[in-house]
Coordinates of C-alpha atoms in Angstrom, one line a residue:
M1261 CA 0.0 -0.2 0.4
I1262 CA 3.0 2.3 0.8
Q1263 CA 4.2 2.1 -2.7
L1264 CA 1.2 2.4 -4.2
M1265 CA 0.7 5.6 -2.4
E1266 CA 3.9 6.8 -3.7
Q1267 CA 3.8 5.8 -6.8
F1268 CA 0.5 7.8 -7.2
F1269 CA 2.1 10.7 -5.3
P1270 CA 5.6 11.0 -6.0
Q1271 CA 6.0 14.3 -4.4
Y1272 CA 5.3 12.8 -1.0
R1273 CA 7.2 10.4 1.4
I1274 CA 5.3 8.0 3.7
E1275 CA 7.0 8.4 6.6
S1276 CA 4.3 6.2 9.5
F1277 CA 1.0 4.8 9.9
L1278 CA -1.3 6.7 11.9
K1279 CA -4.3 4.8 12.3
E1280 CA -6.9 2.3 10.8
D1281 CA -10.8 2.3 11.6
A1282 CA -13.9 0.7 10.0
Y1283 CA -13.5 2.5 6.8
F1284 CA -10.5 4.3 6.7
V1285 CA -6.4 4.0 6.6
Y1286 CA -4.5 7.1 7.8
H1287 CA -0.7 7.7 7.1
L1288 CA 1.3 10.5 8.0
A1289 CA 3.5 11.9 4.8
R1290 CA 6.1 14.5 3.7
H1291 CA 6.1 16.7 0.6
S1292 CA 9.2 17.3 -1.3
S1293 CA 8.9 21.1 0.0
G1294 CA 9.1 19.7 3.9
R1295 CA 5.3 20.1 4.5
L1296 CA 3.7 17.2 6.8
A1297 CA 0.4 15.8 5.5
V1298 CA -2.2 13.2 5.7
I1299 CA -2.9 10.5 3.4
Q1300 CA -6.6 8.8 3.9
S1301 CA -7.3 5.5 2.0
I1302 CA -10.4 3.0 2.1
A1303 CA -9.8 0.3 4.5
P1304 CA -8.9 -3.1 3.3
D1305 CA -12.7 -4.5 3.6
Y1306 CA -14.6 -1.7 1.5
Q1307 CA -11.9 -1.6 -1.2
G1308 CA -13.2 -2.3 -4.8
K1309 CA -16.9 -1.5 -3.8
S1310 CA -18.0 1.3 -5.9
S1311 CA -21.0 2.7 -3.8
V1312 CA -18.0 3.4 -1.2
I1313 CA -16.0 4.7 -3.7
E1314 CA -18.6 6.7 -5.7
R1315 CA -19.4 8.2 -1.9
I1316 CA -15.9 9.3 -1.5
K1317 CA -16.0 10.9 -4.8
Q1318 CA -18.9 12.9 -3.8
Y1319 CA -17.7 13.6 -0.2
A1320 CA -14.0 14.8 -1.3
G1321 CA -15.7 17.3 -4.1
T1322 CA -18.0 18.9 -1.3
V1323 CA -15.2 19.0 0.9
N1324 CA -13.4 21.0 -1.7
E1325 CA -15.5 23.8 -2.2
L1326 CA -15.7 24.2 1.2
Q1327 CA -12.7 26.8 2.4
H1328 CA -12.5 28.4 5.6
P1329 CA -9.7 28.8 7.8
M1330 CA -11.1 26.7 10.7
L1331 CA -11.5 23.9 8.4
P1332 CA -9.0 21.3 7.6
L1333 CA -7.5 21.9 4.0
L1334 CA -7.8 19.2 1.7
Y1335 CA -4.5 19.5 -0.7
D1336 CA -5.4 16.7 -3.5
F1337 CA -7.4 13.4 -4.0
L1338 CA -7.4 11.0 -6.3
I1339 CA -10.1 8.6 -7.1
T1340 CA -9.2 4.8 -8.5
D1341 CA -11.1 1.5 -9.8
N1342 CA -10.9 0.2 -6.2
N1343 CA -9.5 2.6 -4.0
A1344 CA -9.9 6.3 -3.3
F1345 CA -6.9 8.7 -1.8
L1346 CA -7.2 11.7 -0.2
I1347 CA -4.2 14.1 1.2
W1348 CA -5.3 16.4 4.3
E1349 CA -3.7 19.0 5.8
H1350 CA -1.9 17.7 9.1
L1351 CA -3.5 19.0 12.0
D1352 CA -1.2 19.4 14.9
G1353 CA -2.8 19.4 18.6
T1354 CA -5.8 17.4 20.4
N1355 CA -9.3 17.1 20.7
I1356 CA -11.6 19.5 22.5
D1357 CA -11.9 16.7 25.7
Q1358 CA -7.8 16.2 25.7
Y1359 CA -7.2 19.8 25.4
M1360 CA -9.4 20.2 28.5
Q1361 CA -7.6 17.6 30.3
Q1362 CA -4.0 19.0 29.6
Q1363 CA -5.1 22.3 31.0
S1364 CA -6.4 21.0 34.5
K1365 CA -8.6 23.9 34.9
A1366 CA -11.0 26.1 33.1
L1367 CA -10.1 28.7 30.7
S1368 CA -10.0 32.4 31.3
E1369 CA -13.4 33.9 30.2
R1370 CA -11.4 35.8 27.6
K1371 CA -10.1 32.7 26.3
A1372 CA -13.0 30.7 26.4
Q1373 CA -15.4 33.2 24.6
R1374 CA -12.5 33.3 21.6
L1375 CA -13.1 30.0 21.0
V1376 CA -16.5 29.7 21.1
L1377 CA -17.0 33.1 18.7
S1378 CA -14.7 30.5 16.1
L1379 CA -16.7 27.8 16.6
I1380 CA -19.8 29.8 15.7
S1381 CA -18.3 31.4 12.7
V1382 CA -17.1 28.0 11.0
L1383 CA -20.8 26.6 12.3
E1384 CA -22.7 29.7 10.6
F1385 CA -20.4 29.1 7.2
L1386 CA -21.4 25.9 7.2
I1387 CA -25.2 26.2 7.7
Q1388 CA -25.1 28.8 4.7
K1389 CA -23.5 25.8 2.6
G1390 CA -25.8 23.2 3.8
E1391 CA -23.3 21.0 5.1
A1392 CA -23.9 21.7 8.8
P1393 CA -22.6 18.7 10.7
P1394 CA -25.6 16.4 12.4
R1395 CA -23.8 16.1 15.5
L1396 CA -21.2 17.9 17.6
D1397 CA -18.7 15.5 18.9
T1398 CA -15.4 15.9 21.3
E1399 CA -13.2 14.2 18.5
M1400 CA -14.7 17.1 15.7
I1401 CA -13.5 20.0 17.8
W1402 CA -9.8 19.8 17.4
I1403 CA -7.5 22.2 19.4
T1404 CA -4.4 23.2 17.7
S1405 CA -1.2 23.7 19.2
D1406 CA -1.7 27.4 18.6
E1407 CA -4.7 27.1 20.6
R1408 CA -7.7 27.5 17.4
I1409 CA -10.3 26.2 16.4
K1410 CA -10.5 23.2 13.8
L1411 CA -13.9 21.4 12.8
R1412 CA -13.1 18.1 11.1
G1413 CA -15.0 15.1 10.2
I1414 CA -18.0 17.9 9.3
I1415 CA -19.5 15.2 6.5
D1416 CA -17.9 12.3 7.1
E1417 CA -19.3 9.6 9.1
S1418 CA -17.2 7.5 9.4
T1419 CA -15.0 9.9 11.8
P1420 CA -14.7 8.5 15.2
K1421 CA -17.5 10.0 17.1
G1422 CA -16.2 10.9 20.9
L1423 CA -18.9 12.4 23.6
C1424 CA -21.7 14.0 22.3
Y1425 CA -22.4 17.5 23.1
H1426 CA -25.7 17.7 22.1
P1427 CA -28.4 16.2 25.2
S1428 CA -30.5 14.2 23.2
R1429 CA -29.7 11.0 20.7
E1430 CA -31.4 12.8 18.0
Q1431 CA -29.9 14.6 15.4
L1432 CA -29.5 18.4 15.3
H1433 CA -32.2 20.2 13.3
A1434 CA -33.3 23.1 14.1
P1435 CA -31.3 26.3 14.5
Q1436 CA -32.0 26.3 18.7
D1437 CA -30.2 22.7 18.8
Y1438 CA -27.2 24.3 17.8
V1439 CA -27.2 27.1 20.2
Q1440 CA -27.6 24.4 22.7
A1441 CA -24.5 22.5 21.4
V1442 CA -22.5 25.6 21.3
G1443 CA -23.8 26.7 25.0
L1444 CA -22.8 23.2 26.3
V1445 CA -19.2 23.3 24.7
W1446 CA -18.8 26.9 26.3
Y1447 CA -19.9 25.4 29.6
H1448 CA -17.1 22.5 29.1
L1449 CA -14.3 25.4 28.6
I1450 CA -15.4 28.1 31.3
T1451 CA -16.1 25.6 34.0
G1452 CA -13.6 22.7 33.1
K1453 CA -16.2 19.8 33.4
H1454 CA -17.5 18.3 30.5
P1455 CA -21.4 18.5 30.9
R1456 CA -22.0 14.6 30.2
S1457 CA -19.5 13.8 33.2
L1458 CA -22.3 15.5 35.7
G1459 CA -25.1 13.7 34.2
E1460 CA -27.2 13.7 31.5
E1461 CA -30.3 14.1 33.4
H1462 CA -28.9 17.9 34.6
I1463 CA -28.6 18.9 30.8
L1464 CA -32.1 17.7 30.3
K1465 CA -33.8 19.1 33.1
G1466 CA -31.5 22.0 33.2
T1467 CA -29.9 21.4 36.2
L1468 CA -26.4 21.9 35.6
P1469 CA -24.9 23.4 38.5
P1470 CA -23.8 27.3 37.6
A1471 CA -20.3 27.9 36.1
A1472 CA -19.6 30.0 39.1
N1473 CA -19.5 26.9 41.5
F1474 CA -16.3 25.7 39.3
Y1475 CA -15.0 29.4 38.3
P1476 CA -15.6 31.7 41.4
G1477 CA -14.6 34.6 38.8
V1478 CA -17.5 34.5 36.5
F1479 CA -19.3 37.4 36.0
E1480 CA -23.2 37.6 36.2
H1481 CA -24.0 38.3 33.1
V1482 CA -21.8 35.8 31.6
E1483 CA -23.6 33.3 33.7
H1484 CA -26.9 34.5 32.3
C1485 CA -25.7 34.1 28.6
L1486 CA -24.3 30.8 29.2
A1487 CA -27.7 29.6 30.9
K1488 CA -29.9 31.0 28.3
A1489 CA -27.9 29.4 25.8
I1490 CA -28.2 25.7 27.1
H1491 CA -31.8 25.8 28.7
P1492 CA -33.5 22.5 27.8
N1493 CA -36.5 24.3 26.4
P1494 CA -35.7 25.3 22.8
A1495 CA -38.0 28.3 23.1
K1496 CA -36.0 30.0 26.0
R1497 CA -33.1 29.7 24.3
Y1498 CA -31.2 32.0 21.6
P1499 CA -33.4 31.7 18.3
N1500 CA -29.8 31.1 16.3
L1501 CA -26.1 31.1 16.4
Q1502 CA -26.4 35.0 15.5
E1503 CA -28.1 36.3 18.1
L1504 CA -25.5 33.7 20.6
Q1505 CA -22.5 35.5 18.8
K1506 CA -24.4 38.8 19.4
A1507 CA -24.8 38.0 23.2
I1508 CA -21.4 36.6 23.7
L1509 CA -19.7 40.1 22.5
A1510 CA -22.1 42.2 24.4
A1511 CA -21.1 40.1 27.7
R1512 CA -17.2 40.4 26.5
I1513 CA -17.6 44.6 26.9
Q1514 CA -20.0 44.1 29.7
T1515 CA -17.1 42.7 31.8
L1516 CA -15.0 45.5 31.8
T1517 CA -17.7 48.5 32.8
P1518 CA -17.2 50.6 35.5
E1519 CA -20.6 49.4 36.8
Q1520 CA -19.8 45.6 37.4
Y1521 CA -17.0 46.5 39.9
S1522 CA -17.2 45.5 43.6
F1523 CA -16.7 48.2 45.8
V1524 CA -17.4 48.5 49.7
E1525 CA -20.8 50.0 50.7
L1526 CA -20.6 52.9 53.0
N1527 CA -23.1 54.0 55.5
A1528 CA -23.6 57.0 58.3
P1529 CA -22.8 54.8 61.5
L1530 CA -19.4 53.4 59.2
V1531 CA -18.1 56.9 58.2
L1532 CA -18.9 58.5 62.0
L1533 CA -17.0 55.4 63.6
V1534 CA -14.0 55.6 61.1
F1535 CA -14.0 59.6 61.5
M1536 CA -13.8 59.3 65.3
T1537 CA -11.0 56.6 64.8
I1538 CA -8.8 59.1 62.9
L1539 CA -9.8 62.1 65.0
T1540 CA -8.5 60.2 68.0
A1541 CA -5.3 58.7 66.3
F1542 CA -4.5 62.2 64.9
I1543 CA -4.7 63.3 68.7
L1544 CA -2.6 60.4 70.5
W1545 CA 0.0 60.2 67.8
R1546 CA 0.3 63.9 66.3
G1547 CA 3.7 63.4 65.3
S1548 CA 3.1 60.3 63.0
R1549 CA 1.9 61.7 59.7
R1550 CA 2.1 58.8 57.4
D1551 CA 0.2 56.4 59.8
I1552 CA -2.6 58.9 59.6
L1553 CA -2.3 59.1 55.8
S1554 CA -2.6 55.2 55.8
A1555 CA -5.4 55.0 58.1
T1556 CA -7.7 57.9 55.9
R1557 CA -6.8 55.4 52.7
V1558 CA -9.2 52.6 54.1
A1559 CA -12.8 52.3 55.0
Y1560 CA -14.0 49.0 56.1
Y1561 CA -16.0 46.7 58.8
P1562 CA -13.1 47.2 61.2
H1563 CA -14.4 43.4 62.9
D1564 CA -15.1 41.9 59.1
I1565 CA -11.2 40.9 58.2
S1566 CA -12.9 38.4 55.7
A1567 CA -15.2 40.4 54.1
W1568 CA -12.4 43.0 53.5
Q1569 CA -9.8 40.2 51.9
E1570 CA -12.7 39.2 49.7
F1571 CA -12.8 42.9 48.6
E1572 CA -9.1 42.8 47.8
K1573 CA -9.4 39.3 45.8
R1574 CA -12.3 40.6 44.1
K1575 CA -10.4 44.3 43.3
A1576 CA -7.3 42.0 42.1
F1577 CA -9.5 39.7 39.6
V1578 CA -11.1 42.8 37.7
K1579 CA -7.7 44.6 37.6
A1580 CA -6.3 41.7 35.7
E1581 CA -9.2 41.2 33.7
K1582 CA -9.1 44.7 32.7
E1583 CA -5.5 44.5 31.8
S1584 CA -5.8 41.2 29.6
A1585 CA -8.9 42.8 27.7
E1586 CA -7.3 45.4 25.5
S1587 CA -8.6 44.0 22.2
L1588 CA -11.8 43.2 23.3
F1589 CA -13.8 46.5 22.3
L1590 CA -13.6 45.6 18.4
S1591 CA -17.2 45.4 17.0
T1592 CA -18.3 41.8 15.0
Q1593 CA -17.6 43.8 12.0
E1594 CA -14.1 45.1 12.8
E1595 CA -13.1 41.4 14.1
E1596 CA -14.1 40.1 10.7
E1597 CA -12.4 42.5 8.5
Q1598 CA -9.0 42.0 10.2
I1599 CA -9.0 38.1 9.6
A1600 CA -7.1 37.0 6.8
R1601 CA -8.5 33.8 5.8
D1602 CA -6.4 30.3 4.6
Y1603 CA -7.1 29.9 0.7
L1604 CA -5.9 26.7 -1.6
H1605 CA -4.5 27.9 -4.6
K1606 CA -3.9 25.6 -7.4
V1607 CA -0.8 26.2 -9.4
S1608 CA -1.1 26.3 -13.2
P1609 CA 1.2 25.2 -15.0
G1610 CA 4.1 27.8 -15.9
E1611 CA 2.8 29.9 -12.9
T1612 CA 5.7 31.4 -10.2
L1613 CA 5.7 31.8 -6.9
T1614 CA 6.1 35.5 -7.6
E1615 CA 2.8 35.7 -9.8
I1616 CA 1.0 33.7 -7.0
A1617 CA 2.3 36.2 -4.7
E1618 CA 1.6 39.1 -6.1
R1619 CA -2.0 38.0 -7.1
Y1620 CA -3.1 37.9 -3.5
N1621 CA -0.9 40.9 -2.6
M1622 CA 1.5 38.6 -0.5
T1623 CA 5.4 38.5 -1.0
P1624 CA 7.3 36.0 -1.8
E1625 CA 8.9 35.3 1.7
H1626 CA 5.5 35.2 3.5
L1627 CA 3.9 32.4 0.8
L1628 CA 7.1 30.7 1.7
R1629 CA 6.6 30.7 5.1
I1630 CA 3.0 29.8 5.3
N1631 CA 3.5 26.8 3.4
N1632 CA 7.0 25.9 5.1
L1633 CA 9.1 25.8 1.6
A1634 CA 12.6 26.1 1.6
S1635 CA 12.6 27.7 -2.0
A1636 CA 10.2 28.3 -5.0
D1637 CA 12.5 25.5 -6.7
N1638 CA 9.6 23.2 -5.3
I1639 CA 6.8 24.7 -6.7
Q1640 CA 4.9 22.2 -9.3
A1641 CA 1.9 22.7 -11.0
G1642 CA -1.2 20.8 -10.0
V1643 CA 0.3 21.1 -6.3
G1644 CA -2.2 23.1 -3.6
L1645 CA -0.4 26.4 -1.9
K1646 CA -1.8 28.3 1.2
V1647 CA -2.3 31.8 0.8
K1648 CA -4.1 34.2 2.7
V1649 CA -7.0 36.2 1.4
R1650 CA -9.4 38.5 3.3
A1651 CA -12.7 37.2 2.3
I1652 CA -14.8 35.1 0.0
H1653 CA -17.7 37.2 -1.4
K1654 CA -20.8 36.2 -3.3
I1655 CA -22.2 38.5 -6.0
N1656 CA -25.7 39.8 -5.2
V1657 CA -28.0 41.3 -7.3
N1658 CA -27.5 44.8 -9.2
E1659 CA -23.3 44.7 -7.4
S1660 CA -20.5 45.8 -9.8
P1661 CA -17.0 44.8 -9.6
H1662 CA -16.8 48.7 -9.0
S1663 CA -19.0 48.4 -6.0
I1664 CA -17.6 45.5 -4.9
A1665 CA -13.9 47.2 -4.8
Q1666 CA -15.1 49.9 -2.9
K1667 CA -17.2 47.6 -0.1
Y1668 CA -13.5 46.0 1.0
G1669 CA -11.3 49.3 0.4
I1670 CA -9.6 47.7 -2.8
S1671 CA -9.0 48.8 -6.2
L1672 CA -10.9 47.3 -9.2
E1673 CA -7.3 46.1 -10.3
E1674 CA -6.7 44.3 -7.6
L1675 CA -10.3 42.6 -7.3
L1676 CA -9.6 41.5 -10.8
K1677 CA -6.2 40.4 -10.2
A1678 CA -6.8 38.0 -7.1
N1679 CA -9.4 36.3 -9.3
G1680 CA -7.7 35.8 -12.6
L1681 CA -9.5 38.4 -14.4
S1682 CA -6.7 41.1 -15.4
D1683 CA -7.0 40.5 -19.0
I1684 CA -11.0 41.4 -19.3
D1685 CA -12.2 44.3 -21.0
T1686 CA -14.1 46.6 -18.1
S1687 CA -15.7 49.1 -20.4
N1688 CA -17.5 45.7 -22.3
K1689 CA -20.8 45.4 -20.2
K1690 CA -21.5 41.8 -22.0
V1691 CA -17.9 40.7 -20.6
L1692 CA -18.8 42.1 -17.1
E1693 CA -22.2 40.6 -17.1
K1694 CA -20.7 37.3 -18.5
E1695 CA -17.9 37.2 -15.4
F1696 CA -19.9 39.2 -12.6
Y1697 CA -23.3 37.0 -12.0
P1698 CA -25.0 36.9 -8.9
G1699 CA -23.9 34.0 -6.8
R1700 CA -20.6 33.9 -8.1
E1701 CA -17.7 33.6 -5.4
L1702 CA -15.2 36.5 -5.8
I1703 CA -12.1 36.5 -3.8
I1704 CA -11.0 39.6 -2.0
P1705 CA -7.5 39.7 -1.4
I1706 CA -5.8 41.3 1.5
S1707 CA -4.5 44.9 1.7
Q1708 CA -1.1 45.6 0.6

């Protein structure tokens, strides 16, 4: 089998066997450029079965159309008479359950919210494409070594299923179901406890312990947002993932508002007591100016030491949250505008690295670095190269290339170049209508 794969893909060398499940065999391979990849082939029991091969062919075609930075890249695939081979991006890291076990504690609210927002982003993309997964399992949610979300096995029923986040045995079928599934992932991240480990009956009855039981620093409005997302009654959840996303973004900003800070409440008897104490101290130790100033800086119940200590802890916690959240005041639109997405460019015969880099407003050095290439000599026709793009825009009715370029703040020349349309006559209305029709997806390059 190894010799056969290396014969079909001479630019790859098989390094090791990874695993075998009921349907597929996986090998770790290295491209001649030095990049690691995973080659997936049909298990021996299913080789030669036309129905299986045809299904894999359809599957590969579907995956090849799904380009999203939080989905694994499919570099290439080959269908033969008795087998099928798919070459995938190699994902380092672990599934979400193993990741949380390695953390040995709950994640900070900021980190948990960032991961959940990433998960919502990729699920929204798949829902729009009509390819949303029927389940959301621990084995599907992958956390990379740089702590980013990758959702794998979205339409591959052979992917080993882990612990299901959805509380019932049924498949996800309504927007509120996705909200609850994502909410349970959020609960897992912010408490360090998988909801299923606390008892499935608690999920079904809505009696999961509050997140504050495991993470005392959680803010009240975050707790409220989380409780609404995982409510057992679909009618009382957020209606869809967009509304959950808005609530999470609002909660991120609210955690920094002054109204949420904890202060010691002062009342008249307490003020009088403190004043008399300071006055007595001033009369008795007139010469100790420093001690007097120190005393006037503090106002608390003298006999309630535990309350004061709790206040100090809370004040330190709020300060730490404020210092670590400088970037949380971005709106949803601002966040999306700053994300550079991964896109797979298939090298054409005669195409050079410099031409590809210029097409996407990148430098050759950047292109080599993100593809783990030592030099441009390793570029071959038909090979998939990872590039950075700003967005994939679907043309709407009454949109023109000029309005699309203006919307994203780029020139018309940049838009045409990124989509391989530099040679068209933009003054010819028929040519424009032929190339820029509603529903076509355009590559939006990153800014120079």
